[in-house]
Coordinates of C-alpha atoms in Angstrom, one line a residue:
M1 CA 16.0 -10.0 -0.1
T2 CA 16.3 -7.2 2.4
I3 CA 19.2 -7.5 4.8
I4 CA 18.9 -6.6 8.5
S5 CA 20.9 -3.4 8.7
D6 CA 22.1 -1.1 11.4
S7 CA 18.8 0.8 11.1
L8 CA 17.3 -1.9 13.3
E9 CA 19.4 -0.7 16.2
R10 CA 17.7 2.7 16.2
A11 CA 14.9 1.5 18.4
L12 CA 15.2 4.2 21.1
S13 CA 15.1 7.9 20.5
V14 CA 16.9 10.5 22.6
R15 CA 13.6 11.4 24.2
Q16 CA 12.9 7.8 25.2
V17 CA 16.4 7.4 26.7
L18 CA 15.8 10.5 28.9
T19 CA 12.7 8.8 30.3
L20 CA 14.5 5.7 31.6
E21 CA 14.3 5.3 35.3
R22 CA 18.1 5.2 35.7
V23 CA 18.5 8.4 33.7
L24 CA 15.8 10.2 35.6
A25 CA 17.8 9.6 38.8
G26 CA 20.5 11.9 37.4
E27 CA 17.9 14.8 37.0
P28 CA 18.5 15.3 33.2
E29 CA 17.9 18.8 31.7
V30 CA 17.8 19.5 27.9
V31 CA 19.8 22.8 27.4
A32 CA 20.1 22.8 23.6
G33 CA 18.6 21.1 20.6
A34 CA 15.2 20.4 22.2
S35 CA 13.5 20.1 18.8
H36 CA 15.7 17.2 17.8
L37 CA 15.0 14.8 20.7
D38 CA 13.4 12.2 18.4
R39 CA 16.7 11.3 16.8
P40 CA 17.3 7.6 17.0
V41 CA 20.1 6.3 19.4
R42 CA 22.1 3.5 17.8
W43 CA 24.6 3.1 20.6
V44 CA 25.9 4.8 23.8
H45 CA 29.6 5.9 24.0
V46 CA 31.7 7.5 26.7
A47 CA 34.3 9.9 25.3
E48 CA 36.3 12.9 26.6
A49 CA 38.7 13.8 23.8
A50 CA 38.1 17.0 21.8
D51 CA 38.3 15.1 18.5
V52 CA 35.8 12.4 19.6
G53 CA 34.1 12.5 16.2
V54 CA 36.8 10.4 14.6
M55 CA 35.8 7.5 16.8
L56 CA 32.1 7.6 16.0
S57 CA 30.0 6.2 13.1
G58 CA 26.8 8.1 13.6
G59 CA 23.8 7.7 15.9
E60 CA 25.7 7.5 19.2
M61 CA 24.7 9.2 22.4
V62 CA 28.0 10.5 23.8
L63 CA 28.5 10.7 27.6
T64 CA 31.2 13.0 29.0
T65 CA 32.3 14.7 32.3
G66 CA 34.2 17.4 30.4
V67 CA 37.3 17.0 32.5
L68 CA 39.5 17.4 29.4
L69 CA 37.5 20.4 28.2
A70 CA 37.5 22.6 31.3
G71 CA 39.2 26.0 30.8
D72 CA 39.4 25.8 27.0
E73 CA 36.4 27.3 25.3
E74 CA 37.8 26.4 21.8
K75 CA 38.1 22.7 22.8
Q76 CA 34.6 22.9 24.2
A77 CA 33.2 24.3 20.9
E78 CA 35.3 21.8 18.8
Y79 CA 34.0 18.9 20.9
V80 CA 30.4 19.8 19.9
R81 CA 31.3 20.5 16.3
S82 CA 33.1 17.2 16.1
L83 CA 30.0 15.3 17.4
H84 CA 27.9 17.2 14.9
R85 CA 30.2 16.2 12.0
A86 CA 30.0 12.6 13.1
E87 CA 26.2 12.7 13.2
A88 CA 26.0 11.9 16.8
A89 CA 22.5 11.5 18.3
A90 CA 23.1 13.7 21.4
V91 CA 25.7 14.7 24.0
V92 CA 25.2 14.2 27.8
L93 CA 27.3 16.2 30.2
G94 CA 27.6 15.1 33.8
L95 CA 27.9 18.2 36.0
G96 CA 30.1 18.4 39.1
R97 CA 33.6 17.2 38.2
A98 CA 34.5 19.9 35.6
F99 CA 31.5 22.1 35.2
P100 CA 29.0 23.3 37.9
A101 CA 26.6 24.3 35.1
A102 CA 26.3 23.9 31.3
P103 CA 29.1 25.9 29.7
D104 CA 27.6 28.6 27.4
V105 CA 30.1 27.9 24.6
M106 CA 29.0 24.2 24.4
R107 CA 25.4 25.1 24.7
R108 CA 25.5 27.8 22.0
A109 CA 27.5 25.5 19.6
A110 CA 25.0 22.6 20.2
E111 CA 22.1 24.9 19.5
R112 CA 23.6 26.2 16.3
C113 CA 24.4 22.6 15.1
G114 CA 20.9 21.3 16.1
L115 CA 22.6 18.7 18.4
P116 CA 20.6 17.8 21.6
M117 CA 22.7 18.6 24.7
V118 CA 21.6 17.2 28.0
V119 CA 23.2 17.9 31.4
L120 CA 22.8 15.7 34.5
H121 CA 22.5 17.7 37.7
R122 CA 23.2 14.8 40.0
P123 CA 26.3 12.5 40.0
F124 CA 25.5 9.5 37.9
P125 CA 27.5 6.4 37.0
F126 CA 27.8 6.4 33.2
A127 CA 28.3 2.6 33.3
E128 CA 24.7 2.2 34.5
L129 CA 23.3 4.3 31.6
T130 CA 25.5 2.5 29.1
E131 CA 24.4 -0.9 30.4
E132 CA 20.7 0.0 30.5
V133 CA 20.5 1.6 27.0
Q134 CA 22.7 -1.0 25.2
S135 CA 20.9 -4.0 26.8
R136 CA 17.6 -2.5 25.6
L137 CA 19.0 -1.9 22.1
V138 CA 20.3 -5.5 21.9
R139 CA 17.0 -7.0 23.1
R140 CA 15.1 -4.9 20.6
K141 CA 17.5 -5.8 17.8
F142 CA 17.1 -9.6 18.4
A143 CA 13.3 -9.1 18.8
A144 CA 13.3 -7.4 15.4
V145 CA 15.3 -10.2 13.9
S146 CA 12.9 -12.8 15.4
L147 CA 9.9 -10.9 14.1
S148 CA 11.5 -10.6 10.7
E149 CA 12.0 -14.4 10.5
A150 CA 8.5 -15.1 11.8
V151 CA 6.9 -12.8 9.3
R152 CA 8.9 -14.2 6.4
T153 CA 8.1 -17.8 7.4
E154 CA 4.4 -17.2 7.7
L155 CA 4.1 -15.2 4.5
T156 CA 6.2 -17.8 2.6
A157 CA 4.0 -20.6 3.9
L158 CA 0.8 -18.8 2.7
I159 CA 2.4 -18.3 -0.7
T160 CA 3.3 -21.9 -0.9
E161 CA -0.3 -22.8 -0.1
G162 CA -1.5 -20.7 -3.0
A163 CA -3.2 -18.2 -0.7
P164 CA -4.7 -15.1 -2.4
L165 CA -3.4 -11.6 -1.9
Q166 CA -5.9 -10.9 0.8
R167 CA -4.6 -13.6 3.1
L168 CA -1.1 -12.2 2.9
L169 CA -2.3 -8.6 3.7
D170 CA -4.4 -9.9 6.6
E171 CA -1.2 -11.5 8.1
V172 CA 0.8 -8.3 7.6
A173 CA -2.0 -6.3 9.3
R174 CA -2.0 -8.7 12.2
H175 CA 1.7 -8.1 12.8
S176 CA 1.6 -4.4 12.3
A177 CA -1.7 -3.7 14.1
C178 CA -2.6 -0.9 11.7
P179 CA -4.3 -0.6 8.4
V180 CA -2.3 -1.9 5.4
V181 CA -2.9 -0.7 1.9
V182 CA -1.5 -1.9 -1.4
T183 CA -1.6 0.6 -4.4
N184 CA -0.4 0.9 -7.9
L185 CA 1.9 3.7 -8.9
A186 CA -1.2 5.9 -9.6
H187 CA -2.2 5.5 -5.9
R188 CA -5.2 3.4 -6.9
V189 CA -6.0 1.0 -4.0
L190 CA -5.5 -2.7 -5.0
G191 CA -6.0 -4.2 -1.6
T192 CA -6.5 -3.4 2.1
A193 CA -6.4 -5.2 5.4
G194 CA -6.9 -4.4 9.1
E195 CA -9.7 -3.4 11.3
R196 CA -12.6 -2.3 9.1
P197 CA -13.4 1.0 10.8
A198 CA -9.7 2.0 10.8
V199 CA -9.3 1.0 7.1
D200 CA -12.4 3.0 6.2
D201 CA -11.0 6.1 8.0
V202 CA -7.9 5.8 5.9
L203 CA -9.7 5.3 2.6
R204 CA -12.1 8.1 3.3
D205 CA -9.3 10.6 2.9
W206 CA -7.1 8.5 0.7
E207 CA -6.2 11.2 -1.8
R208 CA -4.5 13.3 0.9
I209 CA -3.0 10.3 2.6
A210 CA -1.6 8.9 -0.7
R211 CA 0.3 12.2 -1.2
Q212 CA 1.6 12.0 2.3
A213 CA 2.6 8.3 1.9
G214 CA 4.4 9.2 -1.3
G215 CA 6.7 11.7 0.4
T216 CA 8.7 11.5 3.6
E217 CA 7.7 9.0 6.3
G218 CA 6.2 10.4 9.4
D219 CA 3.5 9.7 12.1
G220 CA 3.7 6.0 11.4
W221 CA 3.2 6.1 7.6
I222 CA 5.7 3.6 6.3
R223 CA 5.9 2.4 2.7
A224 CA 7.9 -0.1 0.7
E225 CA 8.1 -0.2 -3.1
L226 CA 6.9 -3.2 -5.1
G227 CA 8.8 -4.3 -8.2
G228 CA 11.7 -6.1 -9.6
R229 CA 14.2 -6.1 -12.4
G230 CA 14.4 -2.4 -12.3
E231 CA 10.7 -1.9 -12.7
R232 CA 8.4 -0.6 -10.0
W233 CA 4.6 -1.4 -10.2
G234 CA 3.2 -0.5 -6.8
R235 CA 3.8 0.0 -3.1
I236 CA 2.6 -1.2 0.2
V237 CA 1.8 1.3 3.0
L238 CA 1.5 0.7 6.7
C239 CA -0.9 3.5 7.7
G240 CA -0.3 4.9 11.2
Y241 CA 2.1 2.2 12.5
R242 CA 2.5 2.8 16.3
G243 CA 5.7 0.8 16.9
D244 CA 9.2 2.1 16.4
T245 CA 10.0 3.2 12.9
A246 CA 12.8 0.7 12.2
T247 CA 10.5 -2.3 13.0
G248 CA 7.8 -0.8 10.9
R249 CA 10.2 -0.5 7.9
L250 CA 11.2 -4.1 8.5
L251 CA 7.6 -5.3 8.4
A252 CA 7.0 -3.2 5.2
D253 CA 10.1 -4.7 3.6
R254 CA 9.1 -8.2 4.5
A255 CA 5.6 -7.7 3.2
A256 CA 7.0 -6.2 -0.1
E257 CA 9.2 -9.2 -0.6
A258 CA 6.3 -11.6 -0.1
L259 CA 4.0 -9.7 -2.5
V260 CA 6.7 -9.6 -5.2
L261 CA 7.3 -13.4 -4.7
H262 CA 3.5 -13.9 -4.9
R263 CA 3.4 -12.2 -8.2
M264 CA 6.4 -14.0 -9.6
L265 CA 5.0 -17.4 -8.7
G266 CA 1.7 -16.7 -10.5
G267 CA -0.3 -15.1 -7.7
G268 CA -1.2 -12.5 -10.3
A269 CA 0.3 -9.5 -12.0
A270 CA -0.4 -6.0 -10.7
C271 CA -3.3 -5.6 -13.1
S272 CA -5.0 -8.8 -11.8
W273 CA -4.9 -7.3 -8.3
E274 CA -6.8 -4.4 -9.7
E275 CA -9.4 -6.9 -11.0
Q276 CA -9.5 -8.6 -7.6
S277 CA -10.1 -5.2 -5.9
A278 CA -12.9 -4.4 -8.3
Q279 CA -14.4 -7.8 -7.9
S280 CA -14.4 -7.6 -4.2
L281 CA -16.1 -4.2 -4.2
L282 CA -18.8 -5.1 -6.8
T283 CA -19.5 -8.4 -5.2
D284 CA -20.1 -6.7 -1.9
L285 CA -22.3 -4.2 -3.6
V286 CA -24.4 -6.9 -5.4
S287 CA -24.7 -9.1 -2.3
G288 CA -26.0 -6.2 -0.1
I289 CA -24.2 -7.7 3.0
V290 CA -22.2 -4.6 3.5
P291 CA -24.3 -1.3 3.3
A292 CA -23.5 0.7 0.2
R293 CA -22.5 3.8 2.3
Q294 CA -19.8 1.8 4.0
L295 CA -18.4 0.8 0.6
L296 CA -18.1 4.4 -0.6
P297 CA -14.6 5.0 0.7
R298 CA -13.4 1.7 -1.0
A299 CA -15.0 2.8 -4.3
R300 CA -13.3 6.2 -4.1
A301 CA -9.9 4.7 -3.2
A302 CA -10.3 2.2 -6.1
G303 CA -10.3 5.2 -8.5
L304 CA -14.1 5.4 -9.1
P305 CA -15.4 9.0 -9.2
V306 CA -18.3 9.2 -6.8
N307 CA -19.1 12.9 -6.2
R308 CA -22.1 14.2 -8.2
R309 CA -22.1 11.3 -10.6
T310 CA -24.6 9.2 -12.5
F311 CA -24.1 5.5 -12.0
V312 CA -25.1 3.0 -14.7
P313 CA -25.2 -0.6 -13.4
L314 CA -24.5 -3.1 -16.2
V315 CA -24.1 -6.9 -16.4
V316 CA -22.5 -8.4 -19.5
R317 CA -23.0 -12.0 -20.6
D318 CA -20.1 -13.7 -22.4
G319 CA -17.7 -10.7 -22.0
D320 CA -14.3 -11.3 -20.5
T321 CA -13.1 -8.8 -17.9
P322 CA -9.8 -7.6 -19.6
R323 CA -11.6 -6.9 -22.8
L324 CA -14.3 -4.9 -21.1
D325 CA -11.8 -2.9 -19.1
R326 CA -9.8 -2.1 -22.2
L327 CA -13.0 -1.0 -24.0
L328 CA -13.9 1.4 -21.1
R329 CA -10.5 3.0 -21.3
L330 CA -10.7 3.2 -25.1
L331 CA -14.1 5.0 -24.9
G332 CA -13.0 7.2 -22.0
L333 CA -15.7 5.9 -19.7
P334 CA -14.8 5.8 -15.9
G335 CA -15.9 2.6 -14.3
L336 CA -15.1 -0.7 -12.6
V337 CA -15.3 -4.1 -14.1
A338 CA -15.5 -7.4 -12.2
E339 CA -16.4 -11.0 -13.0
L340 CA -19.3 -12.3 -10.9
A341 CA -20.4 -15.9 -11.6
D342 CA -21.9 -18.1 -14.3
G343 CA -20.3 -16.1 -17.1
A344 CA -21.6 -12.7 -15.9
T345 CA -19.4 -9.7 -15.6
A346 CA -20.5 -6.5 -13.7
V347 CA -19.7 -3.1 -15.1
L348 CA -20.4 0.0 -13.1
L349 CA -20.1 3.2 -15.1
S350 CA -19.6 6.5 -13.3
L351 CA -20.6 9.4 -15.5
P352 CA -20.8 13.2 -15.1
R353 CA -24.4 14.2 -14.5
D354 CA -24.5 16.4 -17.6
Q355 CA -23.9 13.5 -19.9
D356 CA -26.6 11.3 -21.5
A357 CA -26.1 8.1 -19.5
D358 CA -28.5 6.0 -21.6
A359 CA -26.8 7.0 -24.8
L360 CA -23.3 6.3 -23.5
A361 CA -24.4 2.9 -22.2
A362 CA -25.9 2.1 -25.6
H363 CA -22.7 3.2 -27.3
F364 CA -20.6 1.0 -25.0
A365 CA -22.9 -2.0 -25.7
T366 CA -23.0 -1.5 -29.5
R367 CA -19.2 -1.2 -29.6
L368 CA -18.9 -4.3 -27.5
R369 CA -21.2 -6.4 -29.7
T370 CA -19.5 -5.2 -32.8
D371 CA -16.1 -6.2 -31.4
S372 CA -17.4 -9.6 -30.3
G373 CA -17.9 -10.8 -33.9
P374 CA -20.4 -13.6 -34.4
A375 CA -20.8 -14.2 -30.7
R376 CA -23.9 -12.6 -29.3
T377 CA -22.9 -10.6 -26.2
V378 CA -25.8 -9.5 -24.0
V379 CA -25.5 -6.2 -22.1
A380 CA -28.2 -5.9 -19.4
A381 CA -28.8 -2.7 -17.5
A382 CA -30.8 -1.1 -14.8
D383 CA -31.9 2.5 -15.0
P384 CA -29.2 5.0 -14.1
R385 CA -28.8 5.9 -10.4
V386 CA -27.8 9.3 -9.1
V387 CA -27.6 8.2 -5.4
W388 CA -24.8 5.8 -4.4
D389 CA -27.1 3.9 -2.0
D390 CA -29.3 2.8 -5.0
V391 CA -26.4 1.2 -6.8
P392 CA -26.7 -2.3 -5.2
A393 CA -30.3 -2.6 -6.2
G394 CA -29.4 -1.5 -9.7
L395 CA -26.7 -4.1 -10.0
R396 CA -29.0 -6.8 -8.8
E397 CA -31.7 -5.7 -11.3
A398 CA -29.2 -5.8 -14.2
Q399 CA -28.1 -9.3 -13.1
H400 CA -31.7 -10.5 -13.1
V401 CA -32.2 -9.1 -16.6
A402 CA -29.0 -10.8 -17.8
D403 CA -30.2 -14.1 -16.2
A404 CA -33.6 -13.7 -17.8
V405 CA -32.2 -13.7 -21.4
A406 CA -29.3 -16.1 -20.7
D407 CA -31.1 -19.1 -22.2
S408 CA -33.2 -17.4 -24.8
V409 CA -30.9 -14.9 -26.7
A410 CA -31.6 -16.4 -30.0
A411 CA -35.4 -16.2 -29.5
L412 CA -35.5 -12.6 -28.6
D413 CA -34.9 -9.5 -30.7
L414 CA -32.8 -7.7 -28.2
P415 CA -31.8 -4.0 -28.2
P416 CA -28.1 -3.2 -27.6
V417 CA -28.9 -2.6 -23.9
V418 CA -31.5 -4.9 -22.4
R419 CA -33.6 -3.6 -19.5
L420 CA -36.3 -5.1 -17.4
R421 CA -39.0 -3.8 -19.6
D422 CA -37.5 -5.7 -22.6
V423 CA -37.8 -9.2 -21.0
H424 CA -41.4 -8.9 -19.9
L425 CA -42.8 -12.0 -18.2
R426 CA -39.5 -13.8 -18.3
G427 CA -37.9 -10.9 -16.3
L428 CA -40.7 -11.0 -13.7
I429 CA -40.3 -14.7 -13.2
R430 CA -36.5 -14.3 -12.8
L431 CA -37.1 -11.7 -10.1
L432 CA -39.5 -14.1 -8.3
R433 CA -37.7 -17.4 -8.9
D434 CA -36.7 -17.8 -5.2
D435 CA -40.2 -17.3 -3.9
P436 CA -41.4 -20.6 -2.4
H437 CA -44.9 -20.0 -3.8
V438 CA -43.5 -19.7 -7.3
Q439 CA -41.4 -22.8 -6.8
S440 CA -44.3 -24.9 -5.6
F441 CA -46.5 -23.6 -8.5
A442 CA -43.9 -24.7 -11.1
E443 CA -43.5 -28.1 -9.5
R444 CA -47.2 -28.7 -9.3
E445 CA -47.9 -27.6 -12.9
L446 CA -45.0 -29.6 -14.4
N447 CA -45.1 -32.6 -12.1
G448 CA -46.0 -35.0 -14.9
L449 CA -42.9 -34.1 -16.9
L450 CA -40.2 -33.7 -14.3
R451 CA -38.8 -37.2 -14.5
A452 CA -35.4 -37.6 -16.2
T453 CA -37.0 -39.8 -18.9
D454 CA -39.3 -36.9 -19.9
E455 CA -36.5 -34.4 -20.8
D456 CA -37.3 -34.7 -24.6
L457 CA -41.0 -33.9 -24.0
L458 CA -40.0 -31.0 -21.8
S459 CA -37.8 -29.7 -24.5
V460 CA -40.5 -30.0 -27.1
L461 CA -42.9 -28.1 -24.7
R462 CA -40.4 -25.4 -24.2
T463 CA -39.9 -24.8 -27.9
Y464 CA -43.7 -25.0 -28.7
L465 CA -44.5 -22.3 -26.1
A466 CA -41.5 -20.1 -27.0
T467 CA -42.6 -20.1 -30.7
G468 CA -46.1 -19.0 -29.8
R469 CA -47.5 -22.6 -30.2
N470 CA -46.3 -22.7 -33.8
K471 CA -46.4 -26.4 -34.6
S472 CA -44.6 -26.1 -38.0
R473 CA -41.7 -24.1 -36.5
T474 CA -41.5 -26.5 -33.5
A475 CA -41.3 -29.6 -35.8
Q476 CA -38.7 -27.9 -37.9
L477 CA -36.5 -27.0 -34.9
H478 CA -36.7 -30.5 -33.5
H479 CA -36.2 -32.2 -36.9
V480 CA -39.4 -34.3 -36.6
S481 CA -42.4 -34.7 -38.8
R482 CA -45.7 -33.0 -38.0
P483 CA -47.4 -36.3 -37.1
A484 CA -44.5 -37.1 -34.8
L485 CA -44.9 -33.7 -33.1
Y486 CA -48.6 -34.2 -32.7
R487 CA -48.0 -37.5 -30.9
R488 CA -45.5 -35.8 -28.5
L489 CA -47.8 -32.9 -27.9
E490 CA -50.6 -35.3 -27.1
A491 CA -48.3 -37.2 -24.6
I492 CA -47.5 -33.8 -23.0
Q493 CA -51.1 -32.9 -22.5
V494 CA -51.9 -36.3 -21.1
R495 CA -49.0 -36.2 -18.6
L496 CA -49.9 -32.7 -17.5
G497 CA -53.7 -33.0 -17.7
V498 CA -54.1 -29.8 -19.7
D499 CA -55.3 -28.6 -23.1
L500 CA -52.6 -26.6 -24.8
D501 CA -55.1 -25.2 -27.2
D502 CA -56.7 -23.4 -24.3
F503 CA -55.0 -20.0 -23.9
E504 CA -55.3 -19.8 -20.1
Q505 CA -54.0 -23.4 -19.5
A506 CA -51.2 -22.9 -22.0
A507 CA -50.2 -19.6 -20.3
S508 CA -50.2 -21.3 -16.9
V509 CA -47.9 -24.1 -18.2
H510 CA -45.6 -21.5 -19.9
I511 CA -45.2 -19.5 -16.7
A512 CA -44.5 -22.7 -14.7
L513 CA -41.9 -23.7 -17.3
L514 CA -40.2 -20.3 -17.2
A515 CA -40.1 -20.5 -13.4
H516 CA -38.7 -24.1 -13.6
D517 CA -35.9 -23.0 -16.0
A518 CA -35.1 -19.9 -13.8
Q519 CA -34.7 -22.1 -10.8
Q520 CA -32.2 -24.4 -12.6
Q521 CA -29.8 -21.6 -13.3

């Protein structure tokens, strides 16, 4: 656990102190070290002795009238050097009692040391400044402690409830009021939270921002490492945090603690977060709810090459996500893998435009089916896309093709990669299965066989039509004699009021049955 440290007290900078109303009454003027006014002020201290540095621990704003320094330039220079060695935040000299103006020796020494030196032109009670600054620091310190406990409590409660990663990140973003990004060590984005436009702005230029976030903190970019037991596996970044830096670090630390705990309690290893990120992106692409162009920054930040690429949308049946991801890496094919639903897994390949996309997709599918052993893995695909905006339609087409062959793999002689043209009528029906006219047609044509007690007859009809009305093959597959099959076919024709020997009537029933089966899946 991270312990509240003295860094929390650094809630005011020298610049902020100089803007306080009580300080402005003393007409402050910065005479040296103006480029260092953003130094944090940890405390305020009144001191006159030349060796004041031995009484300091760093971060103090030191107030003096200079009465013990007047007339001795060496003491004046040593006073400043002593403050510098003690890492004081600044020195404030009240004019009037000892010095009518800023002494050149002190000013030059402060400039050389990079120590902010401020003079007050009007008499000013130091007690008022000390009270004002230190009361503000104390209030901020306790506010930070309160915030720390609130964040810890809320995140722990979410983890206890079994909340997913996204819920935790949303809570962190609510407290920080800025985009929050979680990455692996390669800067690949695993999760984001915050206002969508602001997050998209961050992701749009993520490569540059990732380099910035990996170096020194500045302009509100605050990071905390994720890991444990001596191993780092990611980081969380607050992007453009507008509060004071110490509180931002506290928020990042608390968030990091929660994410590590989330992982330890089974919320998922870092790699599963990558899967969740890909799943969220591909699901949004398939659904079409979010325009593809708005998802482009997320795709780029997730590590998918998107500039001048050929995209190959694939949907794999009976292929688990980790195995597909490993195969992509083994073959050197850039892409994202994500589980969709009903045993389907989406794979989006991103290939250089000078490569043969169809050949590489076929190579991937052949290798996958070879590695699958006896299990028949189906790889469905849409034609390659060279425009990102066309990718969602391609993924949906591939999903339709995969659905079309889901219940008839054994009956079709499939190529390594199945496309819409390979599933013929079945593919068309799958595309139209949600059309109300198709639904009513199927119910009307099959009405005589849709009772639960007629499931056996419906199964016989399905096999009979799928085998091209081959009675011998149908009897063999259902393990019945031919006379028994004839009786069942006769019952089917009576129930439906059709003649299955008539090609047009049989075709109409077949189409209705395909539509009925498509609607059930």
